Amino acid sequence: MIREVDGAWQLSATEGDIRSHQPETVRQLIDIQIDRLTPGEQRILEAASAAGAEFICGAVAHALELTVR
């Protein structure tokens, strides 16, 4: 949709193209972002979300049987 041409950025899509790729809901936007994560990142996100809004990274690492560096 955006490309570099002669050192400048140009929009290479029409307004209709952009609208057709626009999520209809916030939930869809979140799902798209989650789908872009690696499987390992998705596991960490899942464990962290189960731990709650505030958590200690060591607890999430322990749940995933990982070590904290």
Tab-separated table of C-alpha atoms in Angstrom:
chain	number	residue	atom	x	y	z
A	1	MET	CA	0.000	0.000	0.000
A	2	ILE	CA	2.902	2.323	0.719
A	3	ARG	CA	6.073	2.140	-1.333
A	4	GLU	CA	9.275	4.095	-1.720
A	5	VAL	CA	9.770	5.787	-5.093
A	6	ASP	CA	12.881	7.867	-5.764
A	7	GLY	CA	13.505	8.370	-2.043
A	8	ALA	CA	9.918	9.439	-1.283
A	9	TRP	CA	6.999	7.437	0.088
A	10	GLN	CA	3.893	7.110	-2.071
A	11	LEU	CA	0.501	5.573	-1.463
A	12	SER	CA	-0.006	2.819	-4.039
A	13	ALA	CA	-3.554	1.827	-3.068
A	14	THR	CA	-6.896	3.413	-3.710
A	15	GLU	CA	-9.207	4.578	-0.944
A	16	GLY	CA	-11.416	1.578	-1.721
A	17	ASP	CA	-8.481	-0.811	-1.296
A	18	ILE	CA	-7.708	0.704	2.100
A	19	ARG	CA	-11.324	0.559	3.248
A	20	SER	CA	-11.642	-3.087	2.183
A	21	HIS	CA	-8.708	-4.018	4.442
A	22	GLN	CA	-9.927	-1.964	7.416
A	23	PRO	CA	-11.167	-4.017	10.379
A	24	GLU	CA	-14.811	-3.415	11.246
A	25	THR	CA	-14.354	-3.766	15.004
A	26	VAL	CA	-11.657	-3.291	17.618
A	27	ARG	CA	-11.811	-7.040	18.252
A	28	GLN	CA	-10.931	-7.714	14.610
A	29	LEU	CA	-8.001	-5.303	14.876
A	30	ILE	CA	-6.728	-7.102	17.990
A	31	ASP	CA	-7.122	-10.503	16.296
A	32	ILE	CA	-5.084	-9.283	13.313
A	33	GLN	CA	-2.312	-8.090	15.618
A	34	ILE	CA	-2.296	-11.389	17.540
A	35	ASP	CA	-2.145	-13.368	14.277
A	36	ARG	CA	1.045	-11.464	13.382
A	37	LEU	CA	2.806	-12.766	16.502
A	38	THR	CA	5.002	-15.849	16.380
A	39	PRO	CA	3.604	-18.990	18.033
A	40	GLY	CA	5.990	-18.452	20.963
A	41	GLU	CA	4.851	-14.858	21.411
A	42	GLN	CA	1.228	-16.018	21.289
A	43	ARG	CA	1.919	-18.560	24.082
A	44	ILE	CA	3.460	-15.836	26.241
A	45	LEU	CA	0.541	-13.495	25.571
A	46	GLU	CA	-1.949	-16.224	26.437
A	47	ALA	CA	-0.188	-17.039	29.720
A	48	ALA	CA	0.156	-13.361	30.631
A	49	SER	CA	-3.509	-12.680	29.898
A	50	ALA	CA	-4.496	-15.549	32.189
A	51	ALA	CA	-2.298	-14.047	34.932
A	52	GLY	CA	-4.247	-10.781	34.825
A	53	ALA	CA	-3.709	-7.091	34.125
A	54	GLU	CA	-0.771	-6.941	36.540
A	55	PHE	CA	1.606	-9.851	36.944
A	56	ILE	CA	5.190	-10.792	37.710
A	57	CYS	CA	7.063	-11.971	34.627
A	58	GLY	CA	8.596	-14.797	36.654
A	59	ALA	CA	5.143	-16.245	37.291
A	60	VAL	CA	4.358	-16.273	33.568
A	61	ALA	CA	7.772	-17.758	32.773
A	62	HIS	CA	7.199	-20.478	35.382
A	63	ALA	CA	3.783	-21.308	33.882
A	64	LEU	CA	5.472	-21.707	30.492
A	65	GLU	CA	8.438	-23.576	31.979
A	66	LEU	CA	10.825	-20.847	30.803
A	67	THR	CA	13.702	-19.168	32.590
A	68	VAL	CA	13.818	-15.433	33.222
A	69	ARG	CA	16.972	-13.639	32.080
